[in-house]
Short mmCIF file of C-alpha atoms in Angstrom, two decimals:
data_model
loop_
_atom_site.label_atom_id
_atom_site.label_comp_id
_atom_site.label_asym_id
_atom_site.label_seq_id
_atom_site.Cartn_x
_atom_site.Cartn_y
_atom_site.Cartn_z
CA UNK A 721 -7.91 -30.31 -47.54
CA UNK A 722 -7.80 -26.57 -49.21
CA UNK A 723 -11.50 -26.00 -47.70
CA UNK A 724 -9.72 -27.63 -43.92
CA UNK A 725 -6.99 -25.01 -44.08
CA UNK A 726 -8.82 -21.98 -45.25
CA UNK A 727 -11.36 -22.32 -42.18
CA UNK A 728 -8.44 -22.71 -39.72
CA UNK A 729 -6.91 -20.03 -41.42
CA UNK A 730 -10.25 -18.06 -40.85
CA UNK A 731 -10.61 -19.28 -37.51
CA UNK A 732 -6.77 -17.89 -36.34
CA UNK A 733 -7.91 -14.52 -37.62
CA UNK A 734 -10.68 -14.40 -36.29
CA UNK A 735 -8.98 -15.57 -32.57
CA UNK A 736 -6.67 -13.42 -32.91
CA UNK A 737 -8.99 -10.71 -33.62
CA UNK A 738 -10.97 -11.22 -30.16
CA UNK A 739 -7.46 -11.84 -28.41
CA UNK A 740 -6.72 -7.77 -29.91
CA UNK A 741 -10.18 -6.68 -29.08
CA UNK A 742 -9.82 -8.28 -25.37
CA UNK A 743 -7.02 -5.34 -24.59
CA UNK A 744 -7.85 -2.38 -22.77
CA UNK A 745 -6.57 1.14 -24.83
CA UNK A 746 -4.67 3.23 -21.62
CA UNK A 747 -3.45 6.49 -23.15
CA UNK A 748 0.33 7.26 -21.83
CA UNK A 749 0.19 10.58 -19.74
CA UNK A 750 3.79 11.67 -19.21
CA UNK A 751 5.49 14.02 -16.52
CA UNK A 752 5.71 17.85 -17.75
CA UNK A 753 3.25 17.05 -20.91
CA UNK A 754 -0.32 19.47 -21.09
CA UNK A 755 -3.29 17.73 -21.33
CA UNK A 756 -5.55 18.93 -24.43
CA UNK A 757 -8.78 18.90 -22.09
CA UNK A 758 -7.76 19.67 -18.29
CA UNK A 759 -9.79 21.01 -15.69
CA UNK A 760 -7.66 23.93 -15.23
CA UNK A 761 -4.90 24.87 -17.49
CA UNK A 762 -1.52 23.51 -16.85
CA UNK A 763 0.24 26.49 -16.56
CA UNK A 764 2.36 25.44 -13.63
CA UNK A 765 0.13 27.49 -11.07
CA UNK A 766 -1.74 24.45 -9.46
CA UNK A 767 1.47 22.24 -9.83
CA UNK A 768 4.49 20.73 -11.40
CA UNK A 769 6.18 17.41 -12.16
CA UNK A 770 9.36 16.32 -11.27
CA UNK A 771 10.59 15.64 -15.18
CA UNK A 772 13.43 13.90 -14.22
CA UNK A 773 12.50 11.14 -12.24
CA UNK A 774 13.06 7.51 -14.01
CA UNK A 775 10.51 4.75 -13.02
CA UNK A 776 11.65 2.75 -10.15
CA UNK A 777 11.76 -1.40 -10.62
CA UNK A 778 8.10 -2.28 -8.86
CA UNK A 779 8.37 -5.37 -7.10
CA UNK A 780 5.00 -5.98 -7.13
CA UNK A 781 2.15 -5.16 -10.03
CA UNK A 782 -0.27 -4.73 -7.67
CA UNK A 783 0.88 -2.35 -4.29
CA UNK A 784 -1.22 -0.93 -1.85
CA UNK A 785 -1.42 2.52 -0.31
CA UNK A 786 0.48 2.62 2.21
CA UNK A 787 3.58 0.66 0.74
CA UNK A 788 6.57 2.03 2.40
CA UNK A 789 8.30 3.92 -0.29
CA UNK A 790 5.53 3.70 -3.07
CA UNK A 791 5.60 7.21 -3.22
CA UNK A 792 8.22 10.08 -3.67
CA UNK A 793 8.79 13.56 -1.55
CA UNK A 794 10.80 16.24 -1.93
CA UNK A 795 11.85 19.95 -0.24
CA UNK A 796 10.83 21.50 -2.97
CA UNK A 797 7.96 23.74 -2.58
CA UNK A 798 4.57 23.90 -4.00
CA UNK A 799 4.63 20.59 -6.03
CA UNK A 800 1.34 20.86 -5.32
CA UNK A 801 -0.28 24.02 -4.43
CA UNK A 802 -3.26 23.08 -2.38
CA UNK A 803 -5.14 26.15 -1.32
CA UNK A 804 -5.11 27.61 -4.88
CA UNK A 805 -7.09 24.37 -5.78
CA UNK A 806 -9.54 25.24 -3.57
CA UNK A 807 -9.84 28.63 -4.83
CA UNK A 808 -10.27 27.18 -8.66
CA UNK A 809 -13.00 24.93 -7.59
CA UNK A 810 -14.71 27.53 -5.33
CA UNK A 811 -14.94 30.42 -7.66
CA UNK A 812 -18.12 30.72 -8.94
CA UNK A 813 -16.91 31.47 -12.21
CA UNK A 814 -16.21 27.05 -12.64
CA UNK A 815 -19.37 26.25 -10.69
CA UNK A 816 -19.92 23.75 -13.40
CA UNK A 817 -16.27 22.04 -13.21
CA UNK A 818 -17.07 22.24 -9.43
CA UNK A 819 -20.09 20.36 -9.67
CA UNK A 820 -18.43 17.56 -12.23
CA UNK A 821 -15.42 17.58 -10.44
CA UNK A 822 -17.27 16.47 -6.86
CA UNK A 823 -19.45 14.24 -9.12
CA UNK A 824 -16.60 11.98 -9.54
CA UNK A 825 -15.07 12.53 -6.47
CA UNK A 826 -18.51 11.39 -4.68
CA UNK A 827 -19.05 14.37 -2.71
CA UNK A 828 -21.17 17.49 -2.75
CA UNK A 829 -19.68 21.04 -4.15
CA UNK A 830 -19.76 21.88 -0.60
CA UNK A 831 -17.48 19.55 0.93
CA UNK A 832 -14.80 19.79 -1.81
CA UNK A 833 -12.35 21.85 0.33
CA UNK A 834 -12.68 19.98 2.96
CA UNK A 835 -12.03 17.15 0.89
CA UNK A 836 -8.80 18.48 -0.61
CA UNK A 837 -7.74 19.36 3.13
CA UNK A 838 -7.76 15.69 3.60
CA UNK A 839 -5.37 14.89 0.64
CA UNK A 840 -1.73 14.78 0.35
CA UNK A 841 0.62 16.12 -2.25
CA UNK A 842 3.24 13.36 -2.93
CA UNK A 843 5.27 12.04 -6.58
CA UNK A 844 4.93 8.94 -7.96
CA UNK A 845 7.91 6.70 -8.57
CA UNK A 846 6.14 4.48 -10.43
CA UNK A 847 4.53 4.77 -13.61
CA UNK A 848 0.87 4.04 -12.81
CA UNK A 849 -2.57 3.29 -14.12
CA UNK A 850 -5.41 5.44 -12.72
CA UNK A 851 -8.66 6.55 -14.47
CA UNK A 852 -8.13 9.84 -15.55
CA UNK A 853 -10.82 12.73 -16.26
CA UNK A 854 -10.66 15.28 -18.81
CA UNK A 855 -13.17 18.50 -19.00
CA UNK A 856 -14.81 18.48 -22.35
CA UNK A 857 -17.97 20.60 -23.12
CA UNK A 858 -19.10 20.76 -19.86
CA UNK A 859 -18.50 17.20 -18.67
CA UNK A 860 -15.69 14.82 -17.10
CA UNK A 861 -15.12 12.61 -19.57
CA UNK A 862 -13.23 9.42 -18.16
CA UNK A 863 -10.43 7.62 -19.74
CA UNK A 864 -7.63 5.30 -18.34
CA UNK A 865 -4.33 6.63 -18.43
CA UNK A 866 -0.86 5.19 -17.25
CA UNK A 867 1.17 8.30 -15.26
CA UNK A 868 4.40 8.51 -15.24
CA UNK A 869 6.64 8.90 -12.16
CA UNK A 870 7.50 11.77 -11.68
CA UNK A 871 3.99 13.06 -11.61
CA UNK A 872 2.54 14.58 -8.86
CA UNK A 873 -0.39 13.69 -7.46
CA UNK A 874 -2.46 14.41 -4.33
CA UNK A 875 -3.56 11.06 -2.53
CA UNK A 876 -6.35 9.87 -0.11
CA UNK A 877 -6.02 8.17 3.79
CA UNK A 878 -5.87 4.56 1.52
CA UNK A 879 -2.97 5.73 0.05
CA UNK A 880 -4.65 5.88 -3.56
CA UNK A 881 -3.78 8.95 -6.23
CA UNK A 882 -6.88 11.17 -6.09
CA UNK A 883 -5.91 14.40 -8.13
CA UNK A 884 -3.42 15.23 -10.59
CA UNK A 885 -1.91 17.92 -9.09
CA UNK A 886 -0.33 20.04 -12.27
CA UNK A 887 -4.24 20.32 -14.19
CA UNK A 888 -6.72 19.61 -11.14
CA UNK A 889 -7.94 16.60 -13.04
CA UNK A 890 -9.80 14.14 -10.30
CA UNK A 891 -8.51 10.52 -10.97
CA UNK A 892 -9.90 6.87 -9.34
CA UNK A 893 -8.64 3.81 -9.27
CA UNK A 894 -7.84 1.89 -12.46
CA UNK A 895 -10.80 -1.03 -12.22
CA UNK A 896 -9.69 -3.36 -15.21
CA UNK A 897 -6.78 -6.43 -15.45
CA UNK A 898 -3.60 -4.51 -15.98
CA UNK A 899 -2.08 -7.36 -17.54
CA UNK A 900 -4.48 -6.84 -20.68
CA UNK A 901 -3.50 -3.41 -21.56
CA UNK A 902 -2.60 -1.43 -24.35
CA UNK A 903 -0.45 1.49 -23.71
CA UNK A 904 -0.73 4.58 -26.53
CA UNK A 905 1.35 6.90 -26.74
CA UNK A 906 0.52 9.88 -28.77
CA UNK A 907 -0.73 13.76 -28.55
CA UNK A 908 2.81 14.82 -27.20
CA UNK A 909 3.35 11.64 -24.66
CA UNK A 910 6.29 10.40 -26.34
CA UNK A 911 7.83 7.00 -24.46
CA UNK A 912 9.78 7.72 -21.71
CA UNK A 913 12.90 6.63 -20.80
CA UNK A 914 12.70 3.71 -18.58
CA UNK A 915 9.23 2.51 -19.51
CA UNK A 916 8.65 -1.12 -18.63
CA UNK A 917 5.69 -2.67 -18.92
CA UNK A 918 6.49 -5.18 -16.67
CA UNK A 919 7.04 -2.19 -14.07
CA UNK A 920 3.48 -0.66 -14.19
CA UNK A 921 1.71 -0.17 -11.01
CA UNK A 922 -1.79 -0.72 -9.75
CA UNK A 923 -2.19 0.78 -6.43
CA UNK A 924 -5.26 -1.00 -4.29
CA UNK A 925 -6.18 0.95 -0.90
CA UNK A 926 -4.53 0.27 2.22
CA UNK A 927 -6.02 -1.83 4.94
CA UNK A 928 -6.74 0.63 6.97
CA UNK A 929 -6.24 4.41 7.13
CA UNK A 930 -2.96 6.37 7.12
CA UNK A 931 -2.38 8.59 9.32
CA UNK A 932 1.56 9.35 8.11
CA UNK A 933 2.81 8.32 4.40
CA UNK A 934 6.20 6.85 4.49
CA UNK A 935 7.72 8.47 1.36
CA UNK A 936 11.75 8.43 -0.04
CA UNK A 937 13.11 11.77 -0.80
CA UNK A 938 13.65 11.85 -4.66
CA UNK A 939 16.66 13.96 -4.47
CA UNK A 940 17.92 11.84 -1.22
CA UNK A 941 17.32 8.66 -1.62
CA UNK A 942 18.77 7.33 1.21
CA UNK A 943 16.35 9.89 3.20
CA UNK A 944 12.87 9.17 3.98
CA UNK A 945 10.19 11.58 5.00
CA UNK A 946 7.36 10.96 7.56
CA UNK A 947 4.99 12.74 6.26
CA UNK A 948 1.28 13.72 7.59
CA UNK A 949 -1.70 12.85 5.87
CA UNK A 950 -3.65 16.15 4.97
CA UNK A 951 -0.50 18.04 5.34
CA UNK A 952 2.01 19.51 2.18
CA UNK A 953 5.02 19.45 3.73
CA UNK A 954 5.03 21.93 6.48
CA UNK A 955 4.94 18.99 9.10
CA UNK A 956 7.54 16.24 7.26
CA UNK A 957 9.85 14.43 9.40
CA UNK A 958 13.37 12.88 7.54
CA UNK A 959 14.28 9.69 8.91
CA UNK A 960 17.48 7.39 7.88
CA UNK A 961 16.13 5.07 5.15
CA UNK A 962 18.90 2.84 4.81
CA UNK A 963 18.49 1.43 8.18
CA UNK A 964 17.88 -2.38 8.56
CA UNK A 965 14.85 -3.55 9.36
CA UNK A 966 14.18 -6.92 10.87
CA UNK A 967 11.71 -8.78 8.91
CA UNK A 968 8.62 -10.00 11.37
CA UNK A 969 6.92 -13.35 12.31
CA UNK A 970 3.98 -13.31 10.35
CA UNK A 971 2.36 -16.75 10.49
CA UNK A 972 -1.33 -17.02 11.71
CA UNK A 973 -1.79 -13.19 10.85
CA UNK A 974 -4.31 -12.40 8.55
CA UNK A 975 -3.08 -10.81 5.55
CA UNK A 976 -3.98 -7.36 6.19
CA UNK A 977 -2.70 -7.71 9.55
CA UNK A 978 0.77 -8.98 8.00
CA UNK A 979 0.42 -5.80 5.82
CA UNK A 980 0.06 -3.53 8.36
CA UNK A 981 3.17 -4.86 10.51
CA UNK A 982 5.37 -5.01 7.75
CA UNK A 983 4.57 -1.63 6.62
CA UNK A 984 4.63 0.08 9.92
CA UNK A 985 8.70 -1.85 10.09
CA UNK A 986 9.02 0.07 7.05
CA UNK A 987 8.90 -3.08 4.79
CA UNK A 988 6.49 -3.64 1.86
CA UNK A 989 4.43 -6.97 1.69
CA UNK A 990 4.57 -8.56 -1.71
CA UNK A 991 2.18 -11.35 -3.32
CA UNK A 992 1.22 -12.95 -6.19
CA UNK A 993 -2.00 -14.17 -8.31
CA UNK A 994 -3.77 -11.26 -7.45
CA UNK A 995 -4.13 -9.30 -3.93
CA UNK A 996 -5.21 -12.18 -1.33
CA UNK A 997 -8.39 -11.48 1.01
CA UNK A 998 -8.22 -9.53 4.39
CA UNK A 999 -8.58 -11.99 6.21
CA UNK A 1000 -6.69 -14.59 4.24
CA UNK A 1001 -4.73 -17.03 6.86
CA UNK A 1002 -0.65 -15.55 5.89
CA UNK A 1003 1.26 -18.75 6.51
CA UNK A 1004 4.63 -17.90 6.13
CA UNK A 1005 6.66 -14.83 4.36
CA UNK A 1006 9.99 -14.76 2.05
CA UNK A 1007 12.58 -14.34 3.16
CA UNK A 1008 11.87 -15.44 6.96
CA UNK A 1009 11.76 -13.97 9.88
CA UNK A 1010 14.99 -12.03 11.23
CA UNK A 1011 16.10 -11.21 8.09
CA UNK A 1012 17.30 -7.61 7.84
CA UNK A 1013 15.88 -5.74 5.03
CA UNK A 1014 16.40 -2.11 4.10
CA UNK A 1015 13.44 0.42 4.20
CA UNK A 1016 11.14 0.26 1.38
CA UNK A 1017 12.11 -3.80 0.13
CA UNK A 1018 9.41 -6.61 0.14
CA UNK A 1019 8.98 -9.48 1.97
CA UNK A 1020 6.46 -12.09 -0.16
CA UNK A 1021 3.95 -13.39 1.71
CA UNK A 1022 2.73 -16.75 1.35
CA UNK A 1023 -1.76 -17.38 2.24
CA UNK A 1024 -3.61 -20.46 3.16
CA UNK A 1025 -5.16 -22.29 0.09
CA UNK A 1026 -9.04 -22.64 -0.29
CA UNK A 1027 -9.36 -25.38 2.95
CA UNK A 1028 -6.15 -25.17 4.95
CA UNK A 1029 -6.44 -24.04 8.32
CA UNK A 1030 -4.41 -20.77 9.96
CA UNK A 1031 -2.92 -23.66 12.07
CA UNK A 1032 -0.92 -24.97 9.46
CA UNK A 1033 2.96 -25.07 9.24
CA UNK A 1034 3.96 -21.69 8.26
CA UNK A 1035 5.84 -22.87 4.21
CA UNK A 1036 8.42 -20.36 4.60
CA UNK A 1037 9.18 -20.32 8.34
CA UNK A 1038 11.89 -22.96 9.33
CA UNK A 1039 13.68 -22.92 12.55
CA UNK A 1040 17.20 -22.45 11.11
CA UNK A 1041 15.87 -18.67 9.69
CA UNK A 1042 17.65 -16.01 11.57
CA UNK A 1043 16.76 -15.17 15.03
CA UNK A 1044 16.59 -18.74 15.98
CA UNK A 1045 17.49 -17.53 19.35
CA UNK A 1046 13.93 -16.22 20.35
CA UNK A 1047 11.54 -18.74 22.40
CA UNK A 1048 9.20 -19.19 19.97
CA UNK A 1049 10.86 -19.68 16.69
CA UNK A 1050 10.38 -23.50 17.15
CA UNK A 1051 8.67 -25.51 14.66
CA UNK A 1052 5.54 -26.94 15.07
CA UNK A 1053 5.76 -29.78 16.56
CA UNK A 1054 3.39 -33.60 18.21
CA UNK A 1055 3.35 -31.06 20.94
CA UNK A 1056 1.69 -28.03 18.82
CA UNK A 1057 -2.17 -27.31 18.58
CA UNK A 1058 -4.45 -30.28 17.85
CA UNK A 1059 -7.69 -30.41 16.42
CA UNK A 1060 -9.37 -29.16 19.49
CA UNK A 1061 -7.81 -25.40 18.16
CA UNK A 1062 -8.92 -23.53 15.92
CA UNK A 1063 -10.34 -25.10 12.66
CA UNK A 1064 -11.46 -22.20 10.80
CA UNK A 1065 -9.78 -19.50 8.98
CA UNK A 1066 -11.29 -16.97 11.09
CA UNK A 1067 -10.98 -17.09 15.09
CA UNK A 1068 -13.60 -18.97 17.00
CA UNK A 1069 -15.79 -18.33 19.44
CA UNK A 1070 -13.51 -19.38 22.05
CA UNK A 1071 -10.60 -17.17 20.56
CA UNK A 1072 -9.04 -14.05 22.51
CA UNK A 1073 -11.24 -10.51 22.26
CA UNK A 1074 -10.00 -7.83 20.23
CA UNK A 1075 -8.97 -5.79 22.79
CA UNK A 1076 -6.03 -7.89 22.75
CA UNK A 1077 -3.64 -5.42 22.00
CA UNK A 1078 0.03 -7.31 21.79
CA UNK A 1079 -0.76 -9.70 18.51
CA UNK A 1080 0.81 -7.64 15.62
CA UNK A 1081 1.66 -4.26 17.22
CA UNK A 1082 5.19 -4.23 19.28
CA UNK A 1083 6.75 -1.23 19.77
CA UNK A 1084 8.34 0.41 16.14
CA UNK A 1085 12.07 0.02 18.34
CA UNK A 1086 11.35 -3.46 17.88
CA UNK A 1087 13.88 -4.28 14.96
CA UNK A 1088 16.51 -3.24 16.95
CA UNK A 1089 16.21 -6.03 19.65
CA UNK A 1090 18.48 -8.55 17.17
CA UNK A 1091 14.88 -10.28 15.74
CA UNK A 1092 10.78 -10.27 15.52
CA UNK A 1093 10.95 -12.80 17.56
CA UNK A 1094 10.35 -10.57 20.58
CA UNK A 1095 7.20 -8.93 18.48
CA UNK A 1096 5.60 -12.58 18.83
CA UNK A 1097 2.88 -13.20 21.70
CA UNK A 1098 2.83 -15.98 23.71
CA UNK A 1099 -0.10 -15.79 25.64
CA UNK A 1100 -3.24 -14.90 23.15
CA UNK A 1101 -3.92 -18.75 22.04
CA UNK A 1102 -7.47 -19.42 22.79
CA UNK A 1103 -6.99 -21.90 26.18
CA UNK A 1104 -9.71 -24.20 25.61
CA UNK A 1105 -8.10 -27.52 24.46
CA UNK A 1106 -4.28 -25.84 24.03
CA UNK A 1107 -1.77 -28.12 25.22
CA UNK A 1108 0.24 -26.68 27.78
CA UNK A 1109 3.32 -28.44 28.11
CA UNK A 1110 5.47 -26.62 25.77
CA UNK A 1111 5.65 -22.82 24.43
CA UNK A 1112 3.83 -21.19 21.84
CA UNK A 1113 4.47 -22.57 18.40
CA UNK A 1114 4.04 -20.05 15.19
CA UNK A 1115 1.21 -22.51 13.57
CA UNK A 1116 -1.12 -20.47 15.88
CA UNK A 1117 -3.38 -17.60 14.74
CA UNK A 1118 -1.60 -15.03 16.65
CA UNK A 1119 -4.43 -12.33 16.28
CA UNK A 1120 -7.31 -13.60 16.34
CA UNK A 1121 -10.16 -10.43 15.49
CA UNK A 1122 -13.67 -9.60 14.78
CA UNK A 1123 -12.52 -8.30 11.15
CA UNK A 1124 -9.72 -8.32 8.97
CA UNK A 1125 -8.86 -4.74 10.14
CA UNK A 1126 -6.00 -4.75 12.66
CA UNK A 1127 -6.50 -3.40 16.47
CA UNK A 1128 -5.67 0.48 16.67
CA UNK A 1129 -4.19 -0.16 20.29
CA UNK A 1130 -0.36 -0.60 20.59
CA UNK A 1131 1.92 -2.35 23.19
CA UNK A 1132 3.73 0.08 25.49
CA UNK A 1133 7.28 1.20 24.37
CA UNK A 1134 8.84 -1.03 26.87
CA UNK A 1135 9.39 -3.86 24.49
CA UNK A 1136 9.73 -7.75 25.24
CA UNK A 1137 13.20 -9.45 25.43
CA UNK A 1138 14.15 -12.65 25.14
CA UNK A 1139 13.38 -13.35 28.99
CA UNK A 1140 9.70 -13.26 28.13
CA UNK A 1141 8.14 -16.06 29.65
CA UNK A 1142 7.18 -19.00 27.20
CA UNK A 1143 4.56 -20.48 28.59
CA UNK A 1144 1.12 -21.04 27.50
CA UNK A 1145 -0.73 -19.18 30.72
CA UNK A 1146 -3.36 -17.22 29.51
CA UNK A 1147 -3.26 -13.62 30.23
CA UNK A 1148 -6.74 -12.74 28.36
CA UNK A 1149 -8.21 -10.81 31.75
CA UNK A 1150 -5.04 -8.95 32.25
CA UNK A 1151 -4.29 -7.13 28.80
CA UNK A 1152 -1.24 -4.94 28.31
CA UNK A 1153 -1.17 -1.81 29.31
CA UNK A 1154 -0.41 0.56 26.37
CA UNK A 1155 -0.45 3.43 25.04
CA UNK A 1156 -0.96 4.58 21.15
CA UNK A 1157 1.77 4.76 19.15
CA UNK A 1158 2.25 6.14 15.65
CA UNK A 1159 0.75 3.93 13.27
CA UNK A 1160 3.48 5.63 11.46
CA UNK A 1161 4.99 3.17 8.52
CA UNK A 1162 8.71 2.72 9.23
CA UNK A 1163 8.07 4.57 12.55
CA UNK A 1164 11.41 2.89 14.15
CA UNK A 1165 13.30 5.06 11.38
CA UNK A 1166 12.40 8.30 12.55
CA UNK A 1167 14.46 11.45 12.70
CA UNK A 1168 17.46 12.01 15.09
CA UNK A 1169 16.71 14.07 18.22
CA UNK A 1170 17.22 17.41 17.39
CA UNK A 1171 16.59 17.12 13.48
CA UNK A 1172 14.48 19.70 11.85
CA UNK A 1173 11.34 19.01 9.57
CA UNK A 1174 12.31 19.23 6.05
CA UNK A 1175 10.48 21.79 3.76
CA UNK A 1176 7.19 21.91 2.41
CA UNK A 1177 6.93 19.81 -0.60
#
């Protein structure tokens, strides 16, 4: 019995040995703090951090880049000083750093300003794992790091942080599970006020590229900024970010569609287990469509499991959710899509082209109109064994596409009201005319006529 106990004894140790060695070491990097090993020395010339900025709550683990809200602005200038970036990395003096620096970055020396005229100075209100770099004896010598918000940071078009603005340190994406790390906090990094673990933040790129980051203003939180990509400030646009925004009708999207229409509403999209597949079927969202949501606040999103069809009930879209009013919040119903629709999660062949422009791209006015319901098509059902008695039901992929990327063309500003006609008459060889619009998240809270662009920042 002594022998019995002393190998389970053994065997607990030696468990909970593996269970210690299975963490992942992430060295705390906190705002205002000097590396030992930067790039350039932090001296304040290249940039600064904004050392009072507490985490924000993250209401998702995993976010991705262009999250309305993920990130912080402010008027204040040279947060990041761009051009004197460029200068460090093209002086011949740090040809080496220059070469190490575009190593990581995967570019040539040559192309690193225009590069860095690509990226866009912005503060993180999260604290946030990226892989960091440090410059020791002539090398970048990676090592994950968790920043903390108030850091500033220049991002990419996917929305992910690309250099640490205050050192000129190039960072990636952190790669490994961020639910098996081990945060240390040493060489100066003291814990910071407000650090939750539960609050750390992985960002994964966007679904497609930005061309304007929707960002709160960390001294004015109840201002947003509009601001460029590849700009620093010079171009921002302030916009009222406590407006309500209506949340969408999202069922039969793919999830990067769903993504894209909630963040261009100005609403983030929220999951769980993990970040779902492109072109996972979205199947309903929480809460449900019609509910008014502040910028910047999630709506979960619910996906198709391994085998169900886009064409099932949405699980989160009942007909008593607000804006019951619009033709096609209706349930599915005996009279809804049979069989003979679509059986796959993708569209088939007999689906709508994706030149299709009115699936997930109304007008950014469109919270405005009382409910999404008016953002919903009714006539891009495939029309090959679609029963046409009765109006469009939401268990129908309502963007059917070549790839989980959403179409780049946008319905016309002159929205659709609730005198749309419901019924199922295909309207495939007469698409909508439109023109672009900004892909612009949170586009429908844009400035006042007359307002000025804020600072550079």
């Amino acid at each position: 019995m002594v022998r019995r106990l002393a190998v389970l004894l053994a065997a607990a140790v030696i468990l909970s040995g593996c269970t210690e060695q299975r963490l992942f070491a992430v060295k705390a990097v906190a705002a205002g703090v000097p590396s030992l090993a930067p790039f350039f020395e932090e001296d304040g010339s290249l940039g600064t951090d904004e050392t009072k900025l507490r985490p924000e709550q993250a209401h998702s683990g995993l976010q991705q880049g262009n999250t309305p809200g993920l990130y912080g602005g402010t008027q204040k200038p040279k947060v990041c000083d761009v051009d004197r970036l460029k200068d460090f990395l093209t002086d011949p003096g740090n040809r080496q750093k220059a070469r190490e620096w575009a190593r990581i970055v995967g570019i040539t020396p040559g192309r690193i300003e225009g590069y860095i005229d690509d990226l866009t100075p912005v503060l993180l209100r999260h604290d946030t794992l990226v892989k960091n770099h440090d410059y020791k004896k002539g090398k970048a010598v990676a090592f994950d790091a968790l920043l903390e918000a108030g850091i500033a940071v220049l991002v990419n078009d996917q929305g992910l942080p690309a250099v640490k603005c205050s050192c000129g340190n190039p960072l990636q994406s952190f790669d490994k599970d961020p639910e098996k790390i081990s945060v240390k906090f040493e060489d100066g990094n003291k814990k910071w006020d407000g650090y939750e673990k539960s609050d750390v933040v992985t960002v994964k790129p966007a679904p497609e590229p930005l061309k304007r980051i929707a960002l709160i203003d960390v001294d004015n939180p109840d201002q947003g900024i509009n601001r460029p990509v590849g700009s620093s400030g010079e171009n921002d646009q302030s916009f009222d970010a406590t407006k309500q925004h209506a949340v969408p009708r999202v069922a039969g999207m793919t999830f990067d569609q769903a993504s894209q229409r909630l963040s261009e509403l100005g609403l983030a999209a929220a999951f769980s287990d993990g970040l779902p597949p492109g072109d996972a079927a979205v199947t309903g969202s929480d809460p449900g469509p019609g509910t008014e949501l502040r910028f910047g606040e999630a709506v979960a999103l619910s996906v198709a499991d391994d085998g169900e069809e886009p064409g099932t009930p949405p699980k989160s879209d009942p007909s008593d959710e607000p804006g019951t009013d619009d033709p096609t919040s209706d349930d599915p119903t005996s009279d809804g899509p049979t069989t003979e629709g679509p059986t796959t999660d993708g569209p088939t062949t007999d689906d709508p082209t994706t030149d299709d422009p009115t699936s997930i791209d109304p007008t950014t006015d469109d919270p405005d109109t009382g409910g999404p319901a008016s953002n919903e098509p009714t006539t891009d059902r495939p029309t090959i064994g679609e029963p046409t008695s009765s109006g469009p039901t939401t268990a129908v992929p309502t963007t059917p596409t070549t790839s989980s990327t959403p179409p780049t063309v946008e319905p016309t500003s002159a929205e659709p009201t609730s005198a749309e006609p419901t019924s199922a008459e295909p309207t495939r060889s007469e698409p909508v005319t439109s023109e672009p619009a900004s892909s612009e998240p949170g586009s429908s809270s844009a400035p006042a006529a007359g307002e000025s662009a804020v600072g550079p920042a």
